[in-house]
XYZ file of C-alpha atoms in Angstrom:
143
model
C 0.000 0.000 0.000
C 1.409 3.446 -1.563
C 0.524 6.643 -0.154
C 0.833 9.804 -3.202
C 1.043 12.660 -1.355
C 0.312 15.985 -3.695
C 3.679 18.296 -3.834
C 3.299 22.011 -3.831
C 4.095 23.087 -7.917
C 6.586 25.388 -8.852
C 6.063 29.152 -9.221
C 6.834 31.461 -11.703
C 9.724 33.900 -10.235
C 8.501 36.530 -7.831
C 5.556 34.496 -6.893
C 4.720 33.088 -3.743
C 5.023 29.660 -3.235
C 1.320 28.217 -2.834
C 0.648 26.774 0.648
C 0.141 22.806 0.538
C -3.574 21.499 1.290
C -4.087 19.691 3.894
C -1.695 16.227 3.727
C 0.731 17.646 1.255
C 4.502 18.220 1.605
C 6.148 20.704 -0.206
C 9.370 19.090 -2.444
C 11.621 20.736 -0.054
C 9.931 18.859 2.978
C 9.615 16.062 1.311
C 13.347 15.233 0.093
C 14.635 16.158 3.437
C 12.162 13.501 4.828
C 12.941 10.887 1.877
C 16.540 12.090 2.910
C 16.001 10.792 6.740
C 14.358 7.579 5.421
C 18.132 6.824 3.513
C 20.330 7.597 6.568
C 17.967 5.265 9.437
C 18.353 2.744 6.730
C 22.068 2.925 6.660
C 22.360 3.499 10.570
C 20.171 -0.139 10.998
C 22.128 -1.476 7.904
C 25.908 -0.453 8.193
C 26.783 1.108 11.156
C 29.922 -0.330 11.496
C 30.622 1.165 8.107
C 29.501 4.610 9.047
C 31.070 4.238 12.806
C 34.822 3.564 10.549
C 33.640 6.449 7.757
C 34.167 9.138 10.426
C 36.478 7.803 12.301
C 34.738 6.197 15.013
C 35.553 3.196 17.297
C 32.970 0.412 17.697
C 34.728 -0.185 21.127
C 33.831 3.390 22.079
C 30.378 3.493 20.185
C 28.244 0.132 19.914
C 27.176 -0.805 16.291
C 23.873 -1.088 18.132
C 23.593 2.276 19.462
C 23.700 3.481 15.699
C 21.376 0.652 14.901
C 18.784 2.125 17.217
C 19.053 5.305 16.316
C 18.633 4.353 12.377
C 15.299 2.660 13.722
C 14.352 6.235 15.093
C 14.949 7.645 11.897
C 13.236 5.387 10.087
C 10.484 5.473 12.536
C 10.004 9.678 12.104
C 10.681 9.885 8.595
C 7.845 7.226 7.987
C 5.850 9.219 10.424
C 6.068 12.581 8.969
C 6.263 11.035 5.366
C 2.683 10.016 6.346
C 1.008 12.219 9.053
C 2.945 15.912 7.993
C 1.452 17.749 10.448
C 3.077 20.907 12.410
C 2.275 18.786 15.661
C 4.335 16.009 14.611
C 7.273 18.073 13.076
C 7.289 20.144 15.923
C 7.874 16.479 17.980
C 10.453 15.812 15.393
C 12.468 19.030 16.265
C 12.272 18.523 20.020
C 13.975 14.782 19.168
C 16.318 16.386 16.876
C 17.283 19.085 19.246
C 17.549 17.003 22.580
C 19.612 14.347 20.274
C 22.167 17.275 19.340
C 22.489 18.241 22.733
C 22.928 14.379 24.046
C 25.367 14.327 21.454
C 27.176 17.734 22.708
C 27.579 16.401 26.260
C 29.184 13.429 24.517
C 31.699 15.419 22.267
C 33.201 16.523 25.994
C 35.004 13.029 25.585
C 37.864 13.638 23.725
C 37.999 10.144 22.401
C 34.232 10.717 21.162
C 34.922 14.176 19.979
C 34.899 13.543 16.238
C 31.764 11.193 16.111
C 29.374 13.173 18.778
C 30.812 16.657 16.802
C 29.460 15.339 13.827
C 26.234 13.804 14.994
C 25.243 16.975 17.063
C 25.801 18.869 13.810
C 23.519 16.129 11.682
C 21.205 16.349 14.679
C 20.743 20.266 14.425
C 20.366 19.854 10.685
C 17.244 18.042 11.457
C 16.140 20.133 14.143
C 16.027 23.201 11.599
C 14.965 20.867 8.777
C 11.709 19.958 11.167
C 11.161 23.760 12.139
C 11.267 25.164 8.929
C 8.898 22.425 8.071
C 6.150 23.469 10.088
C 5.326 26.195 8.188
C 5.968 24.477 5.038
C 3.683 21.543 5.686
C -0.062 22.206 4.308
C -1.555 20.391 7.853
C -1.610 24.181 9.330
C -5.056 23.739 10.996
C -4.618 20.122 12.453
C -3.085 20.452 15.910
C-alpha cells in the first residue's frame, strides 16, 4: 500500500510559493524527509561502516547504538512522510534538538569528539529541517 502525497508546484519567479492542502509536503519537505528515510536505513544497515567512515571506534560506540538510532529515523521519517502535520514536526524538532544536545555532552570526551561533533551537527540539521517544516507543511489547521 502506496501513499501519493500531492507536492506544492513550482512558481513562476517573484511568486509566492502556494501553501500545501491539507496532507501535502512541499518538495523541499519532502526530500529532506525521503533524505532521513536513507540515513535510518544505513544506521540499521551499516553502522559499522559509518562508525569507521568518520572515524569512530565500535569499542567506544556500539554498532547497536547506531542501529537504534537508524530505527528512530526510520520510525520519524515514515511518520512525517505520512502524518505531515506541524504537531508532529514540531515532535520531530524537540527529538532532533535534545539528540544534538545528548550528542554535545558526549563530544566533551575527547575520544568521542569527532563522532558526537558530527552527529550533534547532523542532529541540528534536522532540528532546523523539522522547524522550517512546520510552516511548510499544508496540515496548518490540524493540531
Amino acid at each position: 500500500m502506496t501513499a501519493k502525497r500531492a507536492l506544492a508546484p513550482k512558481t513562476a519567479v517573484g511568486e509566492s510559493a502556494p501553501t500545501a492542502t491539507v496532507g501535502e509536503l512541499t518538495p523541499t519537505v519532502a526530500v529532506g524527509e525521503l533524505a532521513r528515510l536513507v540515513w535510518g536505513g544505513v544506521l540499521l544497515a551499516a553502522p559499522g561502516r559509518v562508525l569507521r567512515s568518520v572515524g569512530g571506534h565500535p569499542g567506544l560506540t556500539p554498532p547497536a547504538v547506531l542501529r537504534v538510532l537508524g530505527v528512530r529515523h526510520l520510525a520519524q521519517a515514515v511518520v512525517l512522510l505520512r502524518r505531515p502535520t506541524p504537531a508532529a514536526f514540531r515532535l520531530g524538532a524537540v527529538a532532533d534538538g535534545l539528540h544534538a544536545l545528548t550528542a554535545l555532552a558526549l563530544a566533551v570526551d575527547r575520544r568521542r569528539r569527532r563522532i558526537a561533533s558530527i552527529d550533534a551537527a547532523l542532529a541540528a540539521g534536522w532540528t532546523v529541517h523539522d522547524c522550517l517544516a512546520v510552516g511548510r507543511t499544508g496540515a496548518r489547521g490540524i493540531r
